[in-house]
Short mmCIF file of C-alpha atoms and ligand atoms in Angstrom, two decimals:
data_model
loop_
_atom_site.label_atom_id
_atom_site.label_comp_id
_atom_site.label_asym_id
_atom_site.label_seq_id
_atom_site.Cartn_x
_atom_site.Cartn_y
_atom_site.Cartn_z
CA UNK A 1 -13.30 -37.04 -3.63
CA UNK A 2 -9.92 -36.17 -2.39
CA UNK A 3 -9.71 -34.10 0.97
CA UNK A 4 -8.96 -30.34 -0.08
CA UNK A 5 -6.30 -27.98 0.96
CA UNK A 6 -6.82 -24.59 2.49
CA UNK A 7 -4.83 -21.68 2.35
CA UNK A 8 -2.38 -21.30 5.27
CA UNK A 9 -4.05 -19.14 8.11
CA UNK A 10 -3.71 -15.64 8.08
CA UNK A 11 -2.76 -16.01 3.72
CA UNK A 12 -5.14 -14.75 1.65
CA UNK A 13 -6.13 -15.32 -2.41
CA UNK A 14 -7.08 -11.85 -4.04
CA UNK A 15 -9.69 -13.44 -6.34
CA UNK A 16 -10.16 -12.00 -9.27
CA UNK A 17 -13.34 -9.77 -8.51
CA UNK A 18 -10.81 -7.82 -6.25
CA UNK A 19 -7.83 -7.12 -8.52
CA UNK A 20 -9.49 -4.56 -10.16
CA UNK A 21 -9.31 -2.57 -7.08
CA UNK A 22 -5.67 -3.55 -5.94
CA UNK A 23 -4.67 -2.33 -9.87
CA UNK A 24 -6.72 1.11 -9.21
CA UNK A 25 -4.69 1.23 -5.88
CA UNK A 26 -1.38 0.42 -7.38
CA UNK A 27 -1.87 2.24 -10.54
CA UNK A 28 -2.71 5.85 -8.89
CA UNK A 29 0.00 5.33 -6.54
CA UNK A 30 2.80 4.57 -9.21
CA UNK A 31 1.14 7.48 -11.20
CA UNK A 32 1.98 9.87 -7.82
CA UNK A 33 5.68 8.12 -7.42
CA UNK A 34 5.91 8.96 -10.91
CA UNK A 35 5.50 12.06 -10.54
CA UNK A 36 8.19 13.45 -7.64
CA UNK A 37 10.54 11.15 -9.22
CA UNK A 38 10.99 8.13 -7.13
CA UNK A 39 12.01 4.87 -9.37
CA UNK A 40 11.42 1.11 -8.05
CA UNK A 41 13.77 -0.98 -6.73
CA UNK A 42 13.00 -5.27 -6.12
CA UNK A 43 14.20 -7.31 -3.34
CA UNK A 44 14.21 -10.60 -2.51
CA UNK A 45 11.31 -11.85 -0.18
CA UNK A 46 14.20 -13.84 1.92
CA UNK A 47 16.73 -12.10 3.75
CA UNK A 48 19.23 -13.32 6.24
CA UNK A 49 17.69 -13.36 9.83
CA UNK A 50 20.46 -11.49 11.12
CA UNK A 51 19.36 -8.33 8.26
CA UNK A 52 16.01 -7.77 10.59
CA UNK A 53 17.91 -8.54 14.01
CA UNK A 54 20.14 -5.29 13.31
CA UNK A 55 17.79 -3.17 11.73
CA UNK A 56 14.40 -3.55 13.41
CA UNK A 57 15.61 -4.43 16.81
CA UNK A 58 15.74 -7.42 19.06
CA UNK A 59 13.53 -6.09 21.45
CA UNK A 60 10.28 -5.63 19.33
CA UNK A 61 7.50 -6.93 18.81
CA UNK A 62 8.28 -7.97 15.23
CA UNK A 63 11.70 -9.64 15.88
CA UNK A 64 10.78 -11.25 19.07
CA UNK A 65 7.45 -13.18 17.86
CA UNK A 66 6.17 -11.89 14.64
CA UNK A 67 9.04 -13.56 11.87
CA UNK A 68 8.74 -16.54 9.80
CA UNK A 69 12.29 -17.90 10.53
CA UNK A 70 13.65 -21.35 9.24
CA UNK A 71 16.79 -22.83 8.77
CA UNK A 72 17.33 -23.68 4.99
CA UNK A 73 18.72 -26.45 3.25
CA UNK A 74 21.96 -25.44 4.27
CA UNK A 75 21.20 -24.70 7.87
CA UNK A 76 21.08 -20.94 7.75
CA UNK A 77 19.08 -19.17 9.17
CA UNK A 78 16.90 -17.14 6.73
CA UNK A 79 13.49 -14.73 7.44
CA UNK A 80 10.34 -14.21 4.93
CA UNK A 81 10.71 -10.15 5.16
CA UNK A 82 8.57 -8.74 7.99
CA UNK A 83 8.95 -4.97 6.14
CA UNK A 84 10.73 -3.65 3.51
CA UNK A 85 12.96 -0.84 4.99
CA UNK A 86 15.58 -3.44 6.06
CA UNK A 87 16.08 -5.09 2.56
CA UNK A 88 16.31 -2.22 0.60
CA UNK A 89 18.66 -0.76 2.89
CA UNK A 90 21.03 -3.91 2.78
CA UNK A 91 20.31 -3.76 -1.40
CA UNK A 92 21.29 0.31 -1.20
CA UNK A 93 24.30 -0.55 0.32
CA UNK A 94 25.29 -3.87 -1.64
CA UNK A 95 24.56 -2.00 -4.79
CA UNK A 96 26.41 0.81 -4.08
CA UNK A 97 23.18 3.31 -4.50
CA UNK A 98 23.73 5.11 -1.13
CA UNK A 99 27.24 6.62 -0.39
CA UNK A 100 27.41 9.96 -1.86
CA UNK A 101 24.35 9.86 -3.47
CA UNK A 102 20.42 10.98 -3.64
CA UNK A 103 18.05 8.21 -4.37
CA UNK A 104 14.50 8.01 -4.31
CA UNK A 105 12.87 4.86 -4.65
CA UNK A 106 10.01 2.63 -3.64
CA UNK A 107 9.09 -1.04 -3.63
CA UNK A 108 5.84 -3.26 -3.11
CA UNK A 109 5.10 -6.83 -2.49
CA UNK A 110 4.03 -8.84 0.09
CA UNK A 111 5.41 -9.17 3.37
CA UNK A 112 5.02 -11.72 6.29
CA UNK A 113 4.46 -11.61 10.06
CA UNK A 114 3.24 -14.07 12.69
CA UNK A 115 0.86 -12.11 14.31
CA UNK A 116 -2.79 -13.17 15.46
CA UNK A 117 -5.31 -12.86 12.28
CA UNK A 118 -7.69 -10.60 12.85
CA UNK A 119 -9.93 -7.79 10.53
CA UNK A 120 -6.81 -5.76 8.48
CA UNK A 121 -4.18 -7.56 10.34
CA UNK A 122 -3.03 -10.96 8.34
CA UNK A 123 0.08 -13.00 8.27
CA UNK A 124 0.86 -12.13 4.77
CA UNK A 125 0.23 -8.57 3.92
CA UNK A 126 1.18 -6.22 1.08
CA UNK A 127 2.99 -3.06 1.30
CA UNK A 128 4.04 -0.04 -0.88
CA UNK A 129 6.89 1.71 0.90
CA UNK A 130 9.04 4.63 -0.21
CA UNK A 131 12.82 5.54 0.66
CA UNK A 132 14.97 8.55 -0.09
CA UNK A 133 18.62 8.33 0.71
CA UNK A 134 21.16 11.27 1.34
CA UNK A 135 19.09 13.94 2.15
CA UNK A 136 19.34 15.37 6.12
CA UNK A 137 16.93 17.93 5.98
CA UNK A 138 13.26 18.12 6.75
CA UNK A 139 12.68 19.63 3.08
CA UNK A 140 12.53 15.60 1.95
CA UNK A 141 10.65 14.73 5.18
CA UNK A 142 8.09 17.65 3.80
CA UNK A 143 8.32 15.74 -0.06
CA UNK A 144 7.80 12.36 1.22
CA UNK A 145 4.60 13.32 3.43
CA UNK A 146 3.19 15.45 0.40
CA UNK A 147 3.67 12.26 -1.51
CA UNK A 148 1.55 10.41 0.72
CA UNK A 149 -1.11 13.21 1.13
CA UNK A 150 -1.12 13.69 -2.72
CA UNK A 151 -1.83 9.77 -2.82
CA UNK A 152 -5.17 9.51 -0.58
CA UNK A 153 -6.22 12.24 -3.02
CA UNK A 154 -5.44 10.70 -5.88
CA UNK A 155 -7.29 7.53 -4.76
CA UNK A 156 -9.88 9.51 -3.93
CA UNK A 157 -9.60 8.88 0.10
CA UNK A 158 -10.52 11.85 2.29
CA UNK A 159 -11.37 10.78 5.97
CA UNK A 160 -7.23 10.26 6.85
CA UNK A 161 -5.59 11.89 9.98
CA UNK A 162 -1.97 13.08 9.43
CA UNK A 163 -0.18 12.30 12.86
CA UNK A 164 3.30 13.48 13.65
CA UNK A 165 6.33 13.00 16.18
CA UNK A 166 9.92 13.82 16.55
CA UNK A 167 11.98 11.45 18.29
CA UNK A 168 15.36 13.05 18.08
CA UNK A 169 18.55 11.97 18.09
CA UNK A 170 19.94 8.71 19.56
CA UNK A 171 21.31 11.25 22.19
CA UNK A 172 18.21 12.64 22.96
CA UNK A 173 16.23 9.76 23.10
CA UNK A 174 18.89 8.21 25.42
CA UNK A 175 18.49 11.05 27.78
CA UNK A 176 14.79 10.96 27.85
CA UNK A 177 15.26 7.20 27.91
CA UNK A 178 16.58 7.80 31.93
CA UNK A 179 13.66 10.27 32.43
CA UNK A 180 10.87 8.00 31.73
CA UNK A 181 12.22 5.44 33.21
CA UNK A 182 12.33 7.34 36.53
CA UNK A 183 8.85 7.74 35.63
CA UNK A 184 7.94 3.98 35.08
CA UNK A 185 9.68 2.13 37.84
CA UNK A 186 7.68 3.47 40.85
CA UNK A 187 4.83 2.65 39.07
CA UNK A 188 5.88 -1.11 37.67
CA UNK A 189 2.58 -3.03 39.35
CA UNK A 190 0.78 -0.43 36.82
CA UNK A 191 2.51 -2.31 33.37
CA UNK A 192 1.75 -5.65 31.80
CA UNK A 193 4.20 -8.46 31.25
CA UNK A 194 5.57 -7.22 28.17
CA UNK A 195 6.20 -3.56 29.30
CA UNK A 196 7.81 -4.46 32.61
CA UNK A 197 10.11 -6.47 30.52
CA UNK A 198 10.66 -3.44 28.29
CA UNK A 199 11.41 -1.23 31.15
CA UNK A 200 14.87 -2.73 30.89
CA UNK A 201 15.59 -3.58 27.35
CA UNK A 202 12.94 -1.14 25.59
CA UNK A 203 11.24 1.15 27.57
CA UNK A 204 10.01 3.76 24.91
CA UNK A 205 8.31 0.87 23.54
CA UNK A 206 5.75 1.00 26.20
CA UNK A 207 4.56 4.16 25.10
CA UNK A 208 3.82 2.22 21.65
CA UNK A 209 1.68 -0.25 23.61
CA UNK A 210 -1.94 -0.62 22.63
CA UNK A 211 -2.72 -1.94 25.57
CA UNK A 212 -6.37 0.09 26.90
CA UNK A 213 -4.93 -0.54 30.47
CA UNK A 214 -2.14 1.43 30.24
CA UNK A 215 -3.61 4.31 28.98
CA UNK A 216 -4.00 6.77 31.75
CA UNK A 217 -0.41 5.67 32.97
CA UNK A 218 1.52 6.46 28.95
CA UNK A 219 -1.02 9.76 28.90
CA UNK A 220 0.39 11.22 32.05
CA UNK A 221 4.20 9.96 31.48
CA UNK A 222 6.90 12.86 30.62
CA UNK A 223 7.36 13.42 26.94
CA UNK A 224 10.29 13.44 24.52
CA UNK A 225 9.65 16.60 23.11
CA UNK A 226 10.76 18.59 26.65
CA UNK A 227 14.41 16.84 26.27
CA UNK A 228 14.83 17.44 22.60
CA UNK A 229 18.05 19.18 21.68
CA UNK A 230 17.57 22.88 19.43
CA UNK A 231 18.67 21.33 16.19
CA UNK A 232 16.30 18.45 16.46
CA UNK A 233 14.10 20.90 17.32
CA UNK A 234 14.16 23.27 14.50
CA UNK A 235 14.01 20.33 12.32
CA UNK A 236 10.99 19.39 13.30
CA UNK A 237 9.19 23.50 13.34
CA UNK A 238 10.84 23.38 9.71
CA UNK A 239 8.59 20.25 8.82
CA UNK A 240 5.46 21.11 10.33
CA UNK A 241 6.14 25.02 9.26
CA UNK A 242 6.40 23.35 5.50
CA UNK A 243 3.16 21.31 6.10
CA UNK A 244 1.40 24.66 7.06
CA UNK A 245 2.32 26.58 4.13
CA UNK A 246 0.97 23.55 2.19
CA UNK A 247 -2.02 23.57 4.16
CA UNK A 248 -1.81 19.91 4.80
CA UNK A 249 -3.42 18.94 8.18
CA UNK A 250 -1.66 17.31 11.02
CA UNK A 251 -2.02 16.58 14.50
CA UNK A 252 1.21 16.33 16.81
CA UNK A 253 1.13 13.19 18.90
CA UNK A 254 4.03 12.94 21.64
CA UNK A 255 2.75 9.52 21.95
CA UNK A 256 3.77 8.56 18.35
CA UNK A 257 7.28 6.37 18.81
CA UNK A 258 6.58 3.27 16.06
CA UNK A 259 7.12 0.00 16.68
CA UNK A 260 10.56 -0.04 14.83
CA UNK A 261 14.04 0.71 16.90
CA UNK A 262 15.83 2.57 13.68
CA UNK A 263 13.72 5.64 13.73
CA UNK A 264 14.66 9.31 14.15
CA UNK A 265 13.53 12.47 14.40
CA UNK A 266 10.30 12.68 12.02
CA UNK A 267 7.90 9.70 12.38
CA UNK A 268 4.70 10.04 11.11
CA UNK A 269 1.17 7.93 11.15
CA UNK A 270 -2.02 8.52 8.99
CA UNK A 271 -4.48 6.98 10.72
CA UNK A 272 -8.76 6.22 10.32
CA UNK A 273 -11.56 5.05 12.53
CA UNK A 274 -12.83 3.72 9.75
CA UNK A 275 -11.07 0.28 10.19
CA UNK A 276 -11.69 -0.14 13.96
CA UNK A 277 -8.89 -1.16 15.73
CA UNK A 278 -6.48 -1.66 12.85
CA UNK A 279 -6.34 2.40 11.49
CA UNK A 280 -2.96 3.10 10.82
CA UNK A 281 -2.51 2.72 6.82
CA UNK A 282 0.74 4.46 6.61
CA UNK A 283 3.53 5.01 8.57
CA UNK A 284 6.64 6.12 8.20
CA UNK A 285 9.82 8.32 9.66
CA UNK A 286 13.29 9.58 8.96
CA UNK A 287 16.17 6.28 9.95
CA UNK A 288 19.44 8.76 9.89
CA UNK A 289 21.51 6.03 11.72
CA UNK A 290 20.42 2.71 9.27
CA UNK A 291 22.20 2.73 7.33
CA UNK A 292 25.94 2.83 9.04
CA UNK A 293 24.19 0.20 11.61
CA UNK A 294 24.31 -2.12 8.68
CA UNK A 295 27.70 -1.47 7.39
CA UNK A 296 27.16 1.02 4.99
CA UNK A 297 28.35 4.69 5.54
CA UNK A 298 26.34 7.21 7.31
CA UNK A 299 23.42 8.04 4.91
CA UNK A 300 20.28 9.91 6.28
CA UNK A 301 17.44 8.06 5.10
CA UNK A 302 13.29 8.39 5.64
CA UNK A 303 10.51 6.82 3.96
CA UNK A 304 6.83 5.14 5.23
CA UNK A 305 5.14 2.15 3.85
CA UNK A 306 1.78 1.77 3.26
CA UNK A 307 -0.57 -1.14 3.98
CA UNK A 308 -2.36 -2.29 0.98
CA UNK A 309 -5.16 -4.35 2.61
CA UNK A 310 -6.09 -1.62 4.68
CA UNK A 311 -6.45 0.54 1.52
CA UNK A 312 -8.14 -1.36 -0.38
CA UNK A 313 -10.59 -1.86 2.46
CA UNK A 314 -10.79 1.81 2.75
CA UNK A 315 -11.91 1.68 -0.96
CA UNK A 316 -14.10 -1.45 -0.61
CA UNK A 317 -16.49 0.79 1.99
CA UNK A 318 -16.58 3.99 -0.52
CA UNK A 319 -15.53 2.59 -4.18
CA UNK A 320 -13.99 4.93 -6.52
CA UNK A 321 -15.68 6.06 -9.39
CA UNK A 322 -14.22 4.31 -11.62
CA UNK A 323 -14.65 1.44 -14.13
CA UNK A 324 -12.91 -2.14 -14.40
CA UNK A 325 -16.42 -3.89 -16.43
CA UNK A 326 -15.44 -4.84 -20.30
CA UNK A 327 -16.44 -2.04 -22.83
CA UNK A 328 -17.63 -4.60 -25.15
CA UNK A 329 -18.78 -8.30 -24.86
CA UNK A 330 -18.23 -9.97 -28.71
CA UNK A 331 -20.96 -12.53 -29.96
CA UNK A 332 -20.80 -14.50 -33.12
CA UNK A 333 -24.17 -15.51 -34.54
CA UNK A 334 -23.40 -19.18 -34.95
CA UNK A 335 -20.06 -21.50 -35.44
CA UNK A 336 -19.37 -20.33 -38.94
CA UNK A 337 -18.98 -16.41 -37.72
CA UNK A 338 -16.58 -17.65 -34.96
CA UNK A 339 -13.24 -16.96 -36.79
CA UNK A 340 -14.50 -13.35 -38.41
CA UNK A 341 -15.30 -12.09 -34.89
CA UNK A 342 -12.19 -13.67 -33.61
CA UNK A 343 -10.28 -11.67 -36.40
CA UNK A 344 -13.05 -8.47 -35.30
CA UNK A 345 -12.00 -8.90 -31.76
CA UNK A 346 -8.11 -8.96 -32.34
CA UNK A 347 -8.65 -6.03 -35.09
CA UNK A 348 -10.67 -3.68 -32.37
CA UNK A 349 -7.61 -4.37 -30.09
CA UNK A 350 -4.75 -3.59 -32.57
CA UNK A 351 -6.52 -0.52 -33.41
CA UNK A 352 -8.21 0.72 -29.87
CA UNK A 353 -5.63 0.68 -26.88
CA UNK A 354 -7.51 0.10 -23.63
CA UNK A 355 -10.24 -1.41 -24.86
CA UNK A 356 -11.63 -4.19 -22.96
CA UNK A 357 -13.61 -6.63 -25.07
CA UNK A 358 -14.79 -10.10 -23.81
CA UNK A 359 -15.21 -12.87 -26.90
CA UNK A 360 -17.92 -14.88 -26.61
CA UNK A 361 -16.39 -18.58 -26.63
CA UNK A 362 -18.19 -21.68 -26.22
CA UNK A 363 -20.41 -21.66 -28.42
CA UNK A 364 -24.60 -22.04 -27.48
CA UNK A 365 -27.53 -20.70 -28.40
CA UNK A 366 -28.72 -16.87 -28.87
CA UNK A 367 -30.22 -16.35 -25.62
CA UNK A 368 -27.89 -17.95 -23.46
CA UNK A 369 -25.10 -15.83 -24.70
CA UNK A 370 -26.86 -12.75 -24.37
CA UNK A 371 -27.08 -13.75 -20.82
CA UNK A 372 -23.56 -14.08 -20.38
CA UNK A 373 -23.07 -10.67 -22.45
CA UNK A 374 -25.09 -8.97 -19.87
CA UNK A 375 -23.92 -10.78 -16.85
CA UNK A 376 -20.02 -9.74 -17.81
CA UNK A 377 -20.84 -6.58 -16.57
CA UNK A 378 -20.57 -5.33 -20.86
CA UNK A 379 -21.68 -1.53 -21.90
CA UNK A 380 -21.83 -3.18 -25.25
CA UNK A 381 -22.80 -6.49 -26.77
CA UNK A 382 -21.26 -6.52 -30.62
CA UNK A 383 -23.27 -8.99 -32.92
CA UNK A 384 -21.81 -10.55 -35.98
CA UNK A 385 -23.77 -13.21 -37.84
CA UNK A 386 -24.25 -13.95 -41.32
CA UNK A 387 -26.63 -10.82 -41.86
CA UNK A 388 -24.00 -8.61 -41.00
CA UNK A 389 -20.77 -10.31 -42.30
CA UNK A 390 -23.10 -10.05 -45.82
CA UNK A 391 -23.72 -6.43 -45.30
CA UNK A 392 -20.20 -5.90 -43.81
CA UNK A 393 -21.54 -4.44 -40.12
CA UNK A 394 -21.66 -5.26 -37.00
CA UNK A 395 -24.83 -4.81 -34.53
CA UNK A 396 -24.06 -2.66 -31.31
CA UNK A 397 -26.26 -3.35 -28.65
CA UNK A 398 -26.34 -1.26 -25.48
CA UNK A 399 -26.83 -3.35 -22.38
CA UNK A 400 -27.12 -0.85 -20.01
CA UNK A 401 -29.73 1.50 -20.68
CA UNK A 402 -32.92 0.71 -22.89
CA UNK A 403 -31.32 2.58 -26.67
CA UNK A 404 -31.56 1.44 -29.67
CA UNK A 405 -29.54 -1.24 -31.58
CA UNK A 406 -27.51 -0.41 -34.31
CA UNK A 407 -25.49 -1.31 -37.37
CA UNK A 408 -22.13 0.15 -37.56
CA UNK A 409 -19.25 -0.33 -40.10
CA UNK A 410 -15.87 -1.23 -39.42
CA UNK A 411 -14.62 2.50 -39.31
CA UNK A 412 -17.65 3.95 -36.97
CA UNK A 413 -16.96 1.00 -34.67
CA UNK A 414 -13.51 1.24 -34.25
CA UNK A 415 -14.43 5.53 -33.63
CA UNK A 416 -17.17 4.68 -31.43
CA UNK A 417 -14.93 2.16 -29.29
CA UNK A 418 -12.31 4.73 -29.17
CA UNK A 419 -14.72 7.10 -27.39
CA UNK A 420 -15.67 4.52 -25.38
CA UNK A 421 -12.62 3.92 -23.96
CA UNK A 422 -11.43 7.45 -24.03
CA UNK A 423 -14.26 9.40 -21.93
CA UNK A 424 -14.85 6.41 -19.62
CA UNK A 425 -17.93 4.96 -19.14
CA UNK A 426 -21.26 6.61 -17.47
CA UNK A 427 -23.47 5.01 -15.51
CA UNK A 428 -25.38 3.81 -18.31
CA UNK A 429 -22.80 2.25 -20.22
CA UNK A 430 -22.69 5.12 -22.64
CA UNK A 431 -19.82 7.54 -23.11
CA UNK A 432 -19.65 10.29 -20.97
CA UNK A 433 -21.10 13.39 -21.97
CA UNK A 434 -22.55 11.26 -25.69
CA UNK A 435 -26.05 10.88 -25.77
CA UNK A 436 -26.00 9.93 -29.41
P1 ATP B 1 0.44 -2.21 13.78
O1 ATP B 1 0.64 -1.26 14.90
O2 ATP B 1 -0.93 -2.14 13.15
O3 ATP B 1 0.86 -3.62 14.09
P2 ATP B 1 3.01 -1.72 12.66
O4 ATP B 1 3.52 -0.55 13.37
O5 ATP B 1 3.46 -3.07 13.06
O6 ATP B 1 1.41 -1.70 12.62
P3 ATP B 1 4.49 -1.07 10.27
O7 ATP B 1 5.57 -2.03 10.52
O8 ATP B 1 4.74 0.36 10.49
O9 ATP B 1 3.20 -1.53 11.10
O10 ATP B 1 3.90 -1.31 8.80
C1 ATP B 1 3.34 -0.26 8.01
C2 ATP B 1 1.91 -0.53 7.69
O11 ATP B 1 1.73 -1.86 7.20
C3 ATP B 1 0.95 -0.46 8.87
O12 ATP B 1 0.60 0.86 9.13
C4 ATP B 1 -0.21 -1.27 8.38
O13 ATP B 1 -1.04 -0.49 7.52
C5 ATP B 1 0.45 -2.35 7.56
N1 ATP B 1 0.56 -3.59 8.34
C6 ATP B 1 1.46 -3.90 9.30
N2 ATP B 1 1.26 -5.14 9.76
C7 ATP B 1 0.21 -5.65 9.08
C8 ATP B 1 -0.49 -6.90 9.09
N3 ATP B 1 -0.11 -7.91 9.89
N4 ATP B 1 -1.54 -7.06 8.24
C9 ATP B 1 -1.93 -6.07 7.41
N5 ATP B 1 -1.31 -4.87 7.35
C10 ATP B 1 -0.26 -4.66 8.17
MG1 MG B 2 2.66 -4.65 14.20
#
């Protein structure tokens, strides 16, 4: 046998037992976006290095060892797309969406970094982010945080922690910048490798670290929130003022700076213990200065993206009520009923939207296709043999709970499936709130 090939490290297949939860993921949250407005944009999953060297930063963590960079056929230099912020900025602006304008809009796909694999940490992940464009005030910081809240409730996640920061202007932060550095350098022997490098080149960065060492020393360090100017200030009592009248829980965490450079003002974090060490699912903030960094006139910008593994695991360890097994699993009696339940199953779905019916194909013998019928997970199995085909019925079988078979015609089974499909299904395999 020939040697076989594995998936690169850190890639991962989504077999098919776990789509169903990705498409109850995706599906809610498009039904949310939907909602407030916000329309989808697509970028391409290769970008020109220099695109994520301006807009993330050259001194972080994803720039300086996290990209998959390669030099193409044409020797330039091109990056799969760590995150999705940076694209859709350089589309906004290539497009013409952003000068003058309002635009909401989101995107999803996957997304790669080089980082060390590790539970809810891969090299290619998937992320739904969210942008709105030409809007300054903390009104849209507000929507886009109710979005997110309205989300988690819609997938029907409850045990996430809302945390928020302001990191205010460039001005500001350059200020504070000077402050905590007089904080830092008498206390250098104190910092790992990678902070006392950042004490030069990045030093707010070293409040991001996640290094346990370091703790006591970031705890203890001066805050940005004693240097912030009043507007920057207001902005941010606005927000959270707006998140009280909503009565949507937060917690205000000085500590909160993100790992990108292009943030400011509102940056937010929703965050679980659920997931150990990798908790944040979403995270987000307002980018005022993005877009002109790129070349584009000064928009004000925010958005967050969400990380889809770390969802779906979220939903793996509590699964939604909800229902991905066919309604209905199809058996012909022998070879000769094959083509009238082919022209049954096509028939059901021309008349019953939604329905999800599994043909039996393959042929066999009686038993061994009722085993398949009830290992496909089926509420239903639907018998047509010569018996029925003469007496123009078909035989409904539950699988799930011990009632009764029955023969229905071609109008009560197209009405029952309907119901079916309509109500959901109970635990039993019966529609809900039917006992009949
Ligand atoms: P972390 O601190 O966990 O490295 P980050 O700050 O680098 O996260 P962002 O760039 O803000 O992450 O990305 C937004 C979200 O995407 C994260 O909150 C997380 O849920 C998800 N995410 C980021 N990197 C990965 C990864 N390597 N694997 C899986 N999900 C990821
Ligand atoms: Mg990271």
């Amino acid at each position: 046998m020939a040697k076989t090939l594995q998936a690169v490290r850190g890639m991962r297949d989504i077999p098919p037992d776990q789509t169903p939860l990705w498409h109850f993921l995706e599906n809610g949250v498009k039904r949310v976006l939907d909602a407030y407005g916000y329309r989808e944009i697509r970028m391409p999953l290769l970008e020109s290095t220099d695109l994520f060297k301006r807009s993330i930063g050259e001194v972080t963590d994803i720039v300086e060892k996290e990209m998959y960079t390669f030099a193409d056929r044409n020797g330039d230099s091109l990056t799969l797309r760590p995150e999705g912020t940076a694209g859709c900025v350089r589309a906004g602006i290539e497009l013409g969406l952003l000068h003058n304008q309002v635009q909401r809009v989101w995107y999803q796909g996957p997304m790669f970094r080089h980082e060390r694999p590790q539970k809810g940490r891969f090299r290619q992940f998937h992320q739904i982010g969210v942008e709105s464009y030409g809007l300054p005030g903390p009104d849209i910081d507000l929507e886009v945080i109710l979005i997110t809240a309205r989300i988690w409730r819609e997938l029907g996640i409850n045990d996430l922690q809302l945390q928020l920061n302001t990191l205010g202007t460039p001005q500001e932060r350059a200020e504070y910048r000077k402050v905590l550095v007089d904080y830092l350098s008498p206390r250098k022997e104190a910092l790992d490798e990678d902070s006392r490098r950042r004490l030069e080149s990045n030093p707010l960065r070293i409040l991001d670290s996640k290094n346990p060492d370091m703790e006591e020393l970031i705890a203890a360090a001066p805050t940005l929130s004693d240097h912030l100017g009043e507007a920057s200030r207001e902005h941010f009592q606005r927000l959270t003022q707006g998140l009280d009248g909503l009565g949507v829980a937060y917690t205000v965490n000085p500590r909160l700076v993100r790992g990108l450079d292009y943030y400011s003002r509102t940056v937010f974090e929703w965050v679980t213990r659920a997931l150990g060490a990798q908790g944040t699912v979403c995270a987000g903030g307002r980018y005022d200065g993005l877009v002109e960094q790129l070349g584009g006139r000064a928009t004000p910008a925010v958005g967050f993206a969400m990380g889809v593994e770390r969802l779906v695991a979220l939903l793996e360890a509590s699964p939604p009520g909800y229902h991905e097994d066919p309604h209905l699993y199809l058996i012909p009696g022998g070879a000769e009923d094959e083509p009238a339940a082919m022209q049954l199953a096509e028939t059901l779905r021309d008349q019953v939207s939604g329905v999800r019916l599994l043909l039996h194909c393959g042929g066999g013998g009686f038993k061994g296709k009722f085993k398949k019928a009830d290992r496909s997970g089926a509420a239903h199995a639907l018998i047509l043999g010569e018996r029925e085909r003469a007496e123009g019925v078909v035989a409904v079988k539950p699988l799930r709970d011990a009632g009764e078979q029955r023969d229905m015609t071609a109008a009560e089974l197209t009405a029952f499936c309907r119901r079916l499909v309509k109500d959901g299904l109970a635990e039993n395999g019966q529609p809900k709130g039917n006992n009949g």
